[in-house]
Amino acid sequence: MSDAKKLFIKTYGCQMNVYDSERMAEAMSAEGYTLTDVAEDADMVLLNTCHIREKASEKLFSDLGRLRPLKDARPDLKIGVAGCVAQAEGAEIQRRMPLVDIVVGPQAYHRLPALARASGPQVDTEFPAEDKFDHLPERKALRGPTAFLTVQEGCDKFCAFCVVPYTRGAEVSRPVERILRETRDLVSRGVREITLLGQNVNGYHGEGPDGVWSLGRLIRALAEVDGLERIRYTTSHPNDMDDDLIAAHGDVPQLMPYLHLPVQSGSDRILRAMNRKHGRDDYFRVIDRIRKARPDILFSSDFIVGFPGETDADFADTLDLVRRVGFGQSYSFKYSARPGTPAAEKAPVAPAVADERLQILQALILEQQRAGQEAMVGREVTVLYEKPGRQPGQMVGKSDHLHAVHVNDAGGRVGELARVRVLASAANSLSAVRIS
Ligand code: SF4
């Protein structure tokens, strides 16, 4: 083993956590840590948790249990827990798992190096007044020509099932100038596509040179950055799709024709119980307006089935909404209660009923996804090459519509935007051949 200290990070959950893990790795690299893929080789193991998915804390505790022999053999191994489960259950983690040295919340991870340097158990789940991004080193760990960029954090929406407003705090938007600076820096180092991230990204309201900017205005400014070819953003709330952002989908060529716009349920009654603050018709209206601006756009959504009180009729409304919108893909989950949220107080739907509904919904979503992919066969699309494929002479990348595409292209280079013709559709990807 070399003298450099090694850091192993396991990331659970969404793209925002992937971004946070990259930033924590960079913060620790200033302390002499390099990343390893093998927990057994590490001097520090960091579990970056997510509270959105089912059984998040059970998964964390079982992963921590698996680390126990490692810690017993090497007591100087540092074990840290970051992310939303750390924020929500920090005290419980330390009580049940004394092998954990560091608990750090999502708003305090710029302090991770100091926590790692200190001896004895460390907990930092504050929402500090300072902006953590001002205290992180410059970005280094790029994963090819695409990058995530967090522009907004936290959420003020308080959906009845969601812990984000409690674990990530109130909505905060990063200033425009810093986002533009970080984007220019990323582009100068080969990034051609950025995905703007936020728990409620289209609620963005960052300080600009002449007042507060919306996401639409930010996207228009980013489109002026020379060399930036593609812009995406996620995750959005239907109520925050304002006129300018919708118009940007029609008149900013760099803004890609794919939008993740979660609706969660197709039933007005359940949407009310979820405190989503919009009805199904509002969702249809916003979808129609975006399609008018960008007719070829593909949508994806999140759905929760078995929310407390969901009847067969409510579920039928969800299926009807899915059929009416026609999604390129979607993510669906069985409701599971998050402690501390209003919905956790209510009686759940019988698990067998929720299971059956989930299967029915997933079959419909899959049918739509396959049909969407089939519709691409024979068409010419643009693919940004992200890495070589497994087969010789093959490149892998994403189309404008976010389909994974395997391209026969012996001369292809990572970071290239290639025009290709789609030859076939497989389970989760397309295959294609280069035409230019
Ligand atoms: S809008 Fe999204 S992040 Fe905010 S409370 Fe609702 S589900 Fe959670």
Tab-separated table of C-alpha atoms and ligand atoms in Angstrom:
chain	number	residue	atom	x	y	z
A	1	MET	CA	0.000	0.000	0.000
A	2	SER	CA	1.318	3.517	-0.805
A	3	ASP	CA	1.590	6.285	1.825
A	4	ALA	CA	-1.463	8.113	0.435
A	5	LYS	CA	-4.523	7.609	2.583
A	6	LYS	CA	-7.434	5.963	0.891
A	7	LEU	CA	-11.092	6.891	0.964
A	8	PHE	CA	-13.951	4.562	0.050
A	9	ILE	CA	-17.340	6.201	-0.565
A	10	LYS	CA	-20.616	4.367	-1.012
A	11	THR	CA	-23.330	6.600	-2.427
A	12	TYR	CA	-26.999	5.808	-2.000
A	13	GLY	CA	-29.840	7.572	-3.804
A	14	CYS	CA	-30.093	10.387	-6.256
A	15	GLN	CA	-27.797	12.443	-8.463
A	16	MET	CA	-27.530	15.120	-5.792
A	17	ASN	CA	-25.890	12.558	-3.557
A	18	VAL	CA	-23.522	11.560	-6.378
A	19	TYR	CA	-22.559	15.234	-6.686
A	20	ASP	CA	-22.131	15.569	-2.904
A	21	SER	CA	-19.922	12.452	-2.828
A	22	GLU	CA	-17.704	13.926	-5.541
A	23	ARG	CA	-17.381	17.161	-3.568
A	24	MET	CA	-16.590	15.284	-0.336
A	25	ALA	CA	-13.919	13.269	-2.178
A	26	GLU	CA	-12.391	16.537	-3.382
A	27	ALA	CA	-12.497	17.997	0.132
A	28	MET	CA	-10.708	14.914	1.464
A	29	SER	CA	-8.182	14.889	-1.389
A	30	ALA	CA	-6.879	18.194	0.027
A	31	GLU	CA	-6.154	16.122	3.153
A	32	GLY	CA	-4.130	13.576	1.162
A	33	TYR	CA	-6.874	10.995	0.542
A	34	THR	CA	-7.295	9.265	-2.819
A	35	LEU	CA	-10.364	7.273	-3.768
A	36	THR	CA	-10.420	3.485	-3.679
A	37	ASP	CA	-13.122	1.081	-4.893
A	38	VAL	CA	-12.260	-1.422	-2.164
A	39	ALA	CA	-13.524	-0.782	1.365
A	40	GLU	CA	-10.954	-3.229	2.784
A	41	ASP	CA	-8.093	-1.000	1.488
A	42	ALA	CA	-9.515	2.212	2.874
A	43	ASP	CA	-8.332	4.396	5.744
A	44	MET	CA	-11.742	6.018	5.763
A	45	VAL	CA	-15.136	4.640	4.731
A	46	LEU	CA	-17.913	7.111	4.065
A	47	LEU	CA	-21.528	6.079	3.540
A	48	ASN	CA	-23.440	8.901	1.841
A	49	THR	CA	-27.049	8.057	2.620
A	50	CYS	CA	-30.444	8.853	1.143
A	51	HIS	CA	-33.699	8.961	3.054
A	52	ILE	CA	-36.059	8.915	0.074
A	53	ARG	CA	-36.018	5.237	-0.739
A	54	GLU	CA	-37.623	2.502	1.276
A	55	LYS	CA	-35.825	1.138	4.325
A	56	ALA	CA	-32.968	3.638	4.020
A	57	SER	CA	-31.912	3.415	7.650
A	58	GLU	CA	-32.157	-0.412	7.769
A	59	LYS	CA	-29.864	-0.568	4.725
A	60	LEU	CA	-27.441	1.771	6.436
A	61	PHE	CA	-27.398	-0.272	9.644
A	62	SER	CA	-26.830	-3.523	7.790
A	63	ASP	CA	-23.964	-1.942	5.789
A	64	LEU	CA	-22.464	-0.658	9.033
A	65	GLY	CA	-22.789	-4.146	10.533
A	66	ARG	CA	-20.769	-5.516	7.606
A	67	LEU	CA	-18.012	-2.992	8.360
A	68	ARG	CA	-17.675	-4.157	11.957
A	69	PRO	CA	-15.005	-6.868	11.331
A	70	LEU	CA	-12.957	-4.308	9.395
A	71	LYS	CA	-13.136	-1.819	12.258
A	72	ASP	CA	-12.326	-4.557	14.794
A	73	ALA	CA	-9.217	-5.514	12.801
A	74	ARG	CA	-8.182	-1.888	12.227
A	75	PRO	CA	-9.509	0.387	14.983
A	76	ASP	CA	-7.876	3.441	13.333
A	77	LEU	CA	-10.165	3.030	10.294
A	78	LYS	CA	-12.456	6.077	10.218
A	79	ILE	CA	-16.096	5.367	9.480
A	80	GLY	CA	-18.360	8.246	8.519
A	81	VAL	CA	-22.051	8.545	7.704
A	82	ALA	CA	-23.157	11.503	5.576
A	83	GLY	CA	-26.351	12.528	3.794
A	84	CYS	CA	-30.000	12.686	4.769
A	85	VAL	CA	-30.110	9.644	7.085
A	86	ALA	CA	-27.161	11.135	8.977
A	87	GLN	CA	-29.114	14.386	9.272
A	88	ALA	CA	-32.352	12.747	10.394
A	89	GLU	CA	-31.009	9.988	12.597
A	90	GLY	CA	-27.538	11.073	13.690
A	91	ALA	CA	-28.079	10.423	17.397
A	92	GLU	CA	-29.631	7.008	16.766
A	93	ILE	CA	-26.731	6.035	14.459
A	94	GLN	CA	-24.177	6.851	17.148
A	95	ARG	CA	-26.215	5.078	19.833
A	96	ARG	CA	-26.681	1.867	17.831
A	97	MET	CA	-23.341	1.868	16.019
A	98	PRO	CA	-20.483	3.145	18.180
A	99	LEU	CA	-18.095	2.110	15.399
A	100	VAL	CA	-19.212	5.272	13.541
A	101	ASP	CA	-16.643	8.036	14.061
A	102	ILE	CA	-18.275	10.818	12.071
A	103	VAL	CA	-21.863	11.829	11.393
A	104	VAL	CA	-22.159	14.749	8.979
A	105	GLY	CA	-25.305	16.285	7.488
A	106	PRO	CA	-25.730	17.405	3.880
A	107	GLN	CA	-25.312	21.107	4.685
A	108	ALA	CA	-22.150	20.669	6.749
A	109	TYR	CA	-19.961	18.342	4.666
A	110	HIS	CA	-17.409	21.078	3.847
A	111	ARG	CA	-16.370	20.529	7.484
A	112	LEU	CA	-15.648	16.835	6.869
A	113	PRO	CA	-11.831	17.281	6.765
A	114	ALA	CA	-11.878	18.934	10.219
A	115	LEU	CA	-14.158	16.203	11.564
A	116	ALA	CA	-11.791	13.542	10.180
A	117	ARG	CA	-8.782	15.216	11.770
A	118	ALA	CA	-10.396	15.384	15.208
A	119	SER	CA	-10.258	12.416	17.551
A	120	GLY	CA	-13.280	10.814	19.186
A	121	PRO	CA	-16.831	10.687	17.832
A	122	GLN	CA	-17.854	13.743	15.801
A	123	VAL	CA	-21.356	14.883	14.851
A	124	ASP	CA	-22.161	17.891	12.671
A	125	THR	CA	-25.742	18.122	11.516
A	126	GLU	CA	-26.006	21.902	11.646
A	127	PHE	CA	-27.419	24.093	8.879
A	128	PRO	CA	-24.445	26.485	9.012
A	129	ALA	CA	-24.837	30.148	8.077
A	130	GLU	CA	-21.892	29.954	5.671
A	131	ASP	CA	-22.328	28.577	2.139
A	132	LYS	CA	-20.585	25.199	2.055
A	133	PHE	CA	-19.696	25.651	-1.624
A	134	ASP	CA	-17.487	28.613	-0.658
A	135	HIS	CA	-15.489	26.291	1.590
A	136	LEU	CA	-14.936	23.411	-0.803
A	137	PRO	CA	-11.889	23.024	-3.031
A	138	GLU	CA	-12.208	23.454	-6.813
A	139	ARG	CA	-13.760	20.557	-8.660
A	140	LYS	CA	-11.339	17.959	-9.919
A	141	ALA	CA	-12.995	14.571	-10.063
A	142	LEU	CA	-14.726	14.757	-13.422
A	143	ARG	CA	-16.346	11.676	-14.861
A	144	GLY	CA	-15.864	12.428	-18.549
A	145	PRO	CA	-17.801	14.955	-20.624
A	146	THR	CA	-20.877	15.183	-18.376
A	147	ALA	CA	-21.099	16.774	-14.951
A	148	PHE	CA	-23.647	17.487	-12.280
A	149	LEU	CA	-23.852	20.963	-10.842
A	150	THR	CA	-25.941	21.696	-7.768
A	151	VAL	CA	-27.631	25.075	-8.137
A	152	GLN	CA	-30.331	24.791	-5.502
A	153	GLU	CA	-30.827	22.800	-2.319
A	154	GLY	CA	-33.623	22.148	0.117
A	155	CYS	CA	-37.350	22.410	-0.353
A	156	ASP	CA	-40.220	24.479	1.022
A	157	LYS	CA	-42.995	22.341	-0.462
A	158	PHE	CA	-43.553	19.911	2.418
A	159	CYS	CA	-45.143	17.044	0.507
A	160	ALA	CA	-46.735	14.873	3.190
A	161	PHE	CA	-44.493	11.846	2.525
A	162	CYS	CA	-41.116	13.540	2.107
A	163	VAL	CA	-38.252	14.185	4.516
A	164	VAL	CA	-36.280	16.563	2.308
A	165	PRO	CA	-37.598	19.803	3.873
A	166	TYR	CA	-36.482	18.447	7.251
A	167	THR	CA	-33.133	16.914	6.262
A	168	ARG	CA	-31.961	19.407	3.622
A	169	GLY	CA	-33.694	22.461	5.060
A	170	ALA	CA	-35.349	25.430	3.375
A	171	GLU	CA	-34.791	26.280	-0.294
A	172	VAL	CA	-31.472	27.966	-0.956
A	173	SER	CA	-30.233	28.942	-4.413
A	174	ARG	CA	-26.594	29.485	-5.291
A	175	PRO	CA	-25.658	32.873	-6.767
A	176	VAL	CA	-25.621	33.130	-10.576
A	177	GLU	CA	-21.998	34.253	-10.822
A	178	ARG	CA	-20.683	31.207	-8.939
A	179	ILE	CA	-22.685	28.832	-11.126
A	180	LEU	CA	-21.404	30.517	-14.285
A	181	ARG	CA	-17.838	30.396	-12.950
A	182	GLU	CA	-18.094	26.715	-12.064
A	183	THR	CA	-19.630	25.966	-15.468
A	184	ARG	CA	-16.860	27.772	-17.353
A	185	ASP	CA	-14.308	25.879	-15.311
A	186	LEU	CA	-15.992	22.538	-16.050
A	187	VAL	CA	-16.187	23.316	-19.770
A	188	SER	CA	-12.521	24.339	-19.849
A	189	ARG	CA	-11.752	20.852	-18.555
A	190	GLY	CA	-13.732	19.006	-21.225
A	191	VAL	CA	-17.298	18.950	-19.909
A	192	ARG	CA	-19.861	19.370	-22.687
A	193	GLU	CA	-23.076	18.574	-20.829
A	194	ILE	CA	-24.182	19.728	-17.401
A	195	THR	CA	-27.167	18.654	-15.380
A	196	LEU	CA	-28.315	21.356	-12.994
A	197	LEU	CA	-29.377	19.774	-9.744
A	198	GLY	CA	-31.725	20.766	-6.962
A	199	GLN	CA	-34.333	19.101	-4.812
A	200	ASN	CA	-36.692	21.640	-6.332
A	201	VAL	CA	-34.448	22.928	-9.095
A	202	ASN	CA	-37.048	24.891	-11.024
A	203	GLY	CA	-37.799	26.837	-7.852
A	204	TYR	CA	-34.312	28.321	-8.408
A	205	HIS	CA	-34.153	32.007	-7.431
A	206	GLY	CA	-30.470	32.884	-7.238
A	207	GLU	CA	-28.936	36.301	-6.784
A	208	GLY	CA	-27.861	37.648	-10.191
A	209	PRO	CA	-26.007	40.845	-11.140
A	210	ASP	CA	-29.318	42.723	-11.460
A	211	GLY	CA	-31.591	41.032	-8.953
A	212	VAL	CA	-33.024	37.549	-8.510
A	213	TRP	CA	-32.813	35.180	-11.491
A	214	SER	CA	-35.171	32.319	-12.308
A	215	LEU	CA	-34.021	28.968	-13.681
A	216	GLY	CA	-35.094	29.955	-17.204
A	217	ARG	CA	-32.861	33.013	-17.091
A	218	LEU	CA	-29.969	31.004	-15.657
A	219	ILE	CA	-30.321	28.432	-18.464
A	220	ARG	CA	-30.250	31.185	-21.099
A	221	ALA	CA	-27.021	32.554	-19.569
A	222	LEU	CA	-25.456	29.082	-19.409
A	223	ALA	CA	-26.325	28.530	-23.067
A	224	GLU	CA	-23.969	31.434	-23.847
A	225	VAL	CA	-20.990	29.577	-22.327
A	226	ASP	CA	-18.805	28.658	-25.270
A	227	GLY	CA	-18.319	24.896	-25.576
A	228	LEU	CA	-21.289	23.898	-23.422
A	229	GLU	CA	-23.398	21.789	-25.784
A	230	ARG	CA	-26.086	20.377	-23.548
A	231	ILE	CA	-28.045	21.469	-20.488
A	232	ARG	CA	-30.431	19.378	-18.396
A	233	TYR	CA	-32.026	19.978	-15.005
A	234	THR	CA	-33.634	17.853	-12.339
A	235	THR	CA	-35.774	17.500	-10.168
A	236	SER	CA	-38.684	19.794	-10.855
A	237	HIS	CA	-42.072	20.549	-9.359
A	238	PRO	CA	-45.001	21.112	-11.754
A	239	ASN	CA	-46.014	24.323	-9.940
A	240	ASP	CA	-42.628	25.924	-10.654
A	241	MET	CA	-42.701	25.511	-14.446
A	242	ASP	CA	-42.987	29.241	-15.137
A	243	ASP	CA	-43.548	30.849	-18.568
A	244	ASP	CA	-39.905	31.690	-19.151
A	245	LEU	CA	-38.674	28.197	-18.304
A	246	ILE	CA	-41.278	26.633	-20.593
A	247	ALA	CA	-40.317	29.056	-23.364
A	248	ALA	CA	-36.643	28.120	-22.870
A	249	HIS	CA	-37.537	24.553	-23.864
A	250	GLY	CA	-38.572	25.948	-27.253
A	251	ASP	CA	-35.856	28.488	-27.891
A	252	VAL	CA	-32.654	27.297	-26.161
A	253	PRO	CA	-31.176	24.606	-28.425
A	254	GLN	CA	-28.778	23.417	-25.713
A	255	LEU	CA	-31.675	22.582	-23.382
A	256	MET	CA	-32.276	18.908	-24.021
A	257	PRO	CA	-35.745	17.527	-24.879
A	258	TYR	CA	-36.128	15.408	-21.760
A	259	LEU	CA	-37.742	16.494	-18.511
A	260	HIS	CA	-38.216	14.670	-15.234
A	261	LEU	CA	-41.409	16.183	-13.830
A	262	PRO	CA	-42.697	14.100	-10.918
A	263	VAL	CA	-46.459	13.970	-10.359
A	264	GLN	CA	-46.562	11.113	-7.775
A	265	SER	CA	-50.264	10.269	-8.293
A	266	GLY	CA	-53.020	10.770	-10.855
A	267	SER	CA	-55.779	11.148	-8.264
A	268	ASP	CA	-56.857	14.610	-7.126
A	269	ARG	CA	-57.859	13.204	-3.754
A	270	ILE	CA	-54.411	11.641	-3.197
A	271	LEU	CA	-52.589	14.682	-4.568
A	272	ARG	CA	-54.436	16.722	-1.939
A	273	ALA	CA	-53.564	14.229	0.789
A	274	MET	CA	-49.940	14.378	-0.370
A	275	ASN	CA	-50.022	18.194	-0.081
A	276	ARG	CA	-48.765	18.496	-3.640
A	277	LYS	CA	-50.660	21.786	-4.101
A	278	HIS	CA	-51.749	20.920	-7.659
A	279	GLY	CA	-54.355	18.706	-9.251
A	280	ARG	CA	-54.171	16.275	-12.177
A	281	ASP	CA	-55.564	18.857	-14.620
A	282	ASP	CA	-52.849	21.315	-13.601
A	283	TYR	CA	-50.324	18.632	-14.490
A	284	PHE	CA	-51.937	17.970	-17.870
A	285	ARG	CA	-51.945	21.708	-18.579
A	286	VAL	CA	-48.272	22.125	-17.798
A	287	ILE	CA	-47.368	19.071	-19.896
A	288	ASP	CA	-49.376	20.473	-22.821
A	289	ARG	CA	-47.668	23.851	-22.577
A	290	ILE	CA	-44.185	22.301	-22.518
A	291	ARG	CA	-45.062	20.048	-25.460
A	292	LYS	CA	-46.262	23.075	-27.370
A	293	ALA	CA	-42.861	24.707	-26.809
A	294	ARG	CA	-40.900	21.528	-27.594
A	295	PRO	CA	-43.077	18.934	-29.348
A	296	ASP	CA	-40.522	16.084	-29.281
A	297	ILE	CA	-39.843	16.326	-25.531
A	298	LEU	CA	-39.879	13.121	-23.483
A	299	PHE	CA	-41.186	13.200	-19.932
A	300	SER	CA	-40.431	11.050	-16.952
A	301	SER	CA	-42.036	11.059	-13.533
A	302	ASP	CA	-42.001	9.520	-10.071
A	303	PHE	CA	-45.040	7.667	-8.773
A	304	ILE	CA	-45.929	6.485	-5.293
A	305	VAL	CA	-48.503	3.697	-5.088
A	306	GLY	CA	-50.291	2.643	-1.912
A	307	PHE	CA	-50.217	6.106	-0.335
A	308	PRO	CA	-52.407	6.034	2.819
A	309	GLY	CA	-56.065	6.119	1.786
A	310	GLU	CA	-55.437	5.255	-1.894
A	311	THR	CA	-58.475	3.404	-3.262
A	312	ASP	CA	-58.850	1.359	-6.441
A	313	ALA	CA	-60.470	4.398	-8.054
A	314	ASP	CA	-57.503	6.612	-7.087
A	315	PHE	CA	-55.113	4.072	-8.543
A	316	ALA	CA	-57.197	3.890	-11.737
A	317	ASP	CA	-56.754	7.678	-12.003
A	318	THR	CA	-52.993	7.209	-11.815
A	319	LEU	CA	-53.058	4.641	-14.621
A	320	ASP	CA	-55.249	6.993	-16.637
A	321	LEU	CA	-52.775	9.856	-16.140
A	322	VAL	CA	-49.878	7.656	-17.252
A	323	ARG	CA	-51.790	6.642	-20.390
A	324	ARG	CA	-52.769	10.216	-21.201
A	325	VAL	CA	-49.288	11.701	-20.782
A	326	GLY	CA	-47.239	8.818	-22.232
A	327	PHE	CA	-43.890	8.830	-20.415
A	328	GLY	CA	-40.480	8.053	-21.880
A	329	GLN	CA	-39.683	6.342	-18.603
A	330	SER	CA	-40.708	6.637	-14.972
A	331	TYR	CA	-39.792	5.554	-11.482
A	332	SER	CA	-42.417	3.996	-9.254
A	333	PHE	CA	-42.276	3.050	-5.606
A	334	LYS	CA	-44.500	1.502	-3.027
A	335	TYR	CA	-45.290	4.031	-0.312
A	336	SER	CA	-43.262	3.579	2.827
A	337	ALA	CA	-43.571	5.876	5.815
A	338	ARG	CA	-40.758	8.252	6.738
A	339	PRO	CA	-40.714	8.970	10.466
A	340	GLY	CA	-41.571	12.580	11.252
A	341	THR	CA	-43.611	13.205	8.077
A	342	PRO	CA	-47.372	13.899	8.281
A	343	ALA	CA	-48.278	10.858	6.137
A	344	ALA	CA	-46.473	8.545	8.570
A	345	GLU	CA	-49.331	9.111	11.039
A	346	LYS	CA	-51.887	7.558	8.664
A	347	ALA	CA	-52.877	3.913	8.219
A	348	PRO	CA	-51.056	2.345	5.246
A	349	VAL	CA	-52.728	0.462	2.381
A	350	ALA	CA	-52.515	-3.341	2.771
A	351	PRO	CA	-49.065	-4.428	1.485
A	352	ALA	CA	-50.509	-7.059	-0.889
A	353	VAL	CA	-52.738	-4.416	-2.500
A	354	ALA	CA	-49.845	-1.978	-2.840
A	355	ASP	CA	-47.650	-4.747	-4.322
A	356	GLU	CA	-50.239	-5.591	-6.937
A	357	ARG	CA	-50.730	-1.937	-7.890
A	358	LEU	CA	-46.985	-1.448	-8.200
A	359	GLN	CA	-46.712	-4.396	-10.581
A	360	ILE	CA	-49.564	-3.121	-12.744
A	361	LEU	CA	-48.115	0.386	-12.878
A	362	GLN	CA	-44.597	-0.821	-13.619
A	363	ALA	CA	-45.867	-2.991	-16.473
A	364	LEU	CA	-47.567	0.030	-18.030
A	365	ILE	CA	-44.485	2.216	-17.548
A	366	LEU	CA	-42.291	-0.452	-19.133
A	367	GLU	CA	-44.672	-0.784	-22.070
A	368	GLN	CA	-44.440	2.976	-22.664
A	369	GLN	CA	-40.668	2.987	-22.279
A	370	ARG	CA	-40.286	0.164	-24.809
A	371	ALA	CA	-42.674	1.842	-27.256
A	372	GLY	CA	-40.697	5.094	-26.886
A	373	GLN	CA	-37.433	3.311	-27.626
A	374	GLU	CA	-38.932	1.388	-30.565
A	375	ALA	CA	-40.084	4.691	-32.026
A	376	MET	CA	-36.435	5.783	-32.238
A	377	VAL	CA	-35.430	2.845	-34.478
A	378	GLY	CA	-34.454	4.098	-37.949
A	379	ARG	CA	-34.088	7.700	-36.754
A	380	GLU	CA	-30.968	9.837	-36.730
A	381	VAL	CA	-30.025	11.110	-33.287
A	382	THR	CA	-27.078	12.865	-31.657
A	383	VAL	CA	-25.098	11.005	-29.019
A	384	LEU	CA	-22.517	12.407	-26.602
A	385	TYR	CA	-19.900	9.697	-26.148
A	386	GLU	CA	-19.214	9.106	-22.451
A	387	LYS	CA	-16.991	6.014	-22.554
A	388	PRO	CA	-15.896	3.125	-24.757
A	389	GLY	CA	-18.350	0.201	-24.844
A	390	ARG	CA	-17.626	-3.401	-23.850
A	391	GLN	CA	-17.365	-4.528	-27.483
A	392	PRO	CA	-14.348	-3.513	-29.576
A	393	GLY	CA	-15.061	-0.445	-31.731
A	394	GLN	CA	-18.078	0.519	-29.660
A	395	MET	CA	-18.838	3.816	-27.885
A	396	VAL	CA	-21.514	4.424	-25.258
A	397	GLY	CA	-23.334	7.656	-24.605
A	398	LYS	CA	-26.698	9.361	-24.249
A	399	SER	CA	-28.976	10.753	-26.911
A	400	ASP	CA	-30.647	14.158	-26.577
A	401	HIS	CA	-33.659	12.270	-25.205
A	402	LEU	CA	-31.456	10.594	-22.578
A	403	HIS	CA	-31.606	7.144	-24.135
A	404	ALA	CA	-28.465	5.120	-23.501
A	405	VAL	CA	-27.016	4.337	-26.941
A	406	HIS	CA	-24.331	1.805	-27.966
A	407	VAL	CA	-22.734	2.965	-31.196
A	408	ASN	CA	-20.538	1.047	-33.626
A	409	ASP	CA	-17.823	3.620	-34.156
A	410	ALA	CA	-14.238	2.376	-34.209
A	411	GLY	CA	-12.863	5.945	-34.447
A	412	GLY	CA	-15.123	7.452	-31.781
A	413	ARG	CA	-13.666	9.546	-28.960
A	414	VAL	CA	-14.997	10.263	-25.487
A	415	GLY	CA	-16.535	13.751	-25.448
A	416	GLU	CA	-17.523	13.702	-29.122
A	417	LEU	CA	-21.054	14.554	-30.248
A	418	ALA	CA	-21.835	12.107	-33.054
A	419	ARG	CA	-24.771	11.793	-35.413
A	420	VAL	CA	-25.877	8.170	-35.457
A	421	ARG	CA	-28.683	6.081	-36.930
A	422	VAL	CA	-30.589	3.908	-34.449
A	423	LEU	CA	-30.631	0.275	-35.581
A	424	ALA	CA	-32.423	-1.512	-32.748
A	425	SER	CA	-33.924	-1.198	-29.291
A	426	ALA	CA	-32.861	-3.510	-26.428
A	427	ALA	CA	-34.196	-3.684	-22.860
A	428	ASN	CA	-32.725	-0.431	-21.574
A	429	SER	CA	-30.708	0.943	-24.455
A	430	LEU	CA	-30.539	1.538	-28.193
A	431	SER	CA	-27.897	0.331	-30.610
A	432	ALA	CA	-26.773	2.530	-33.455
A	433	VAL	CA	-24.207	3.145	-36.135
A	434	ARG	CA	-22.367	6.375	-36.783
A	435	ILE	CA	-23.337	8.297	-39.887
A	436	SER	CA	-21.146	11.394	-39.614
B	1	SF4	S1	-41.270	18.871	-3.795
B	1	SF4	FE1	-39.931	17.049	-3.833
B	1	SF4	S2	-38.310	17.480	-2.339
B	1	SF4	FE2	-39.949	18.956	-1.938
B	1	SF4	S3	-41.199	18.017	-0.331
B	1	SF4	FE3	-42.139	17.444	-2.307
B	1	SF4	S4	-41.190	15.448	-2.874
B	1	SF4	FE4	-39.918	16.388	-1.232
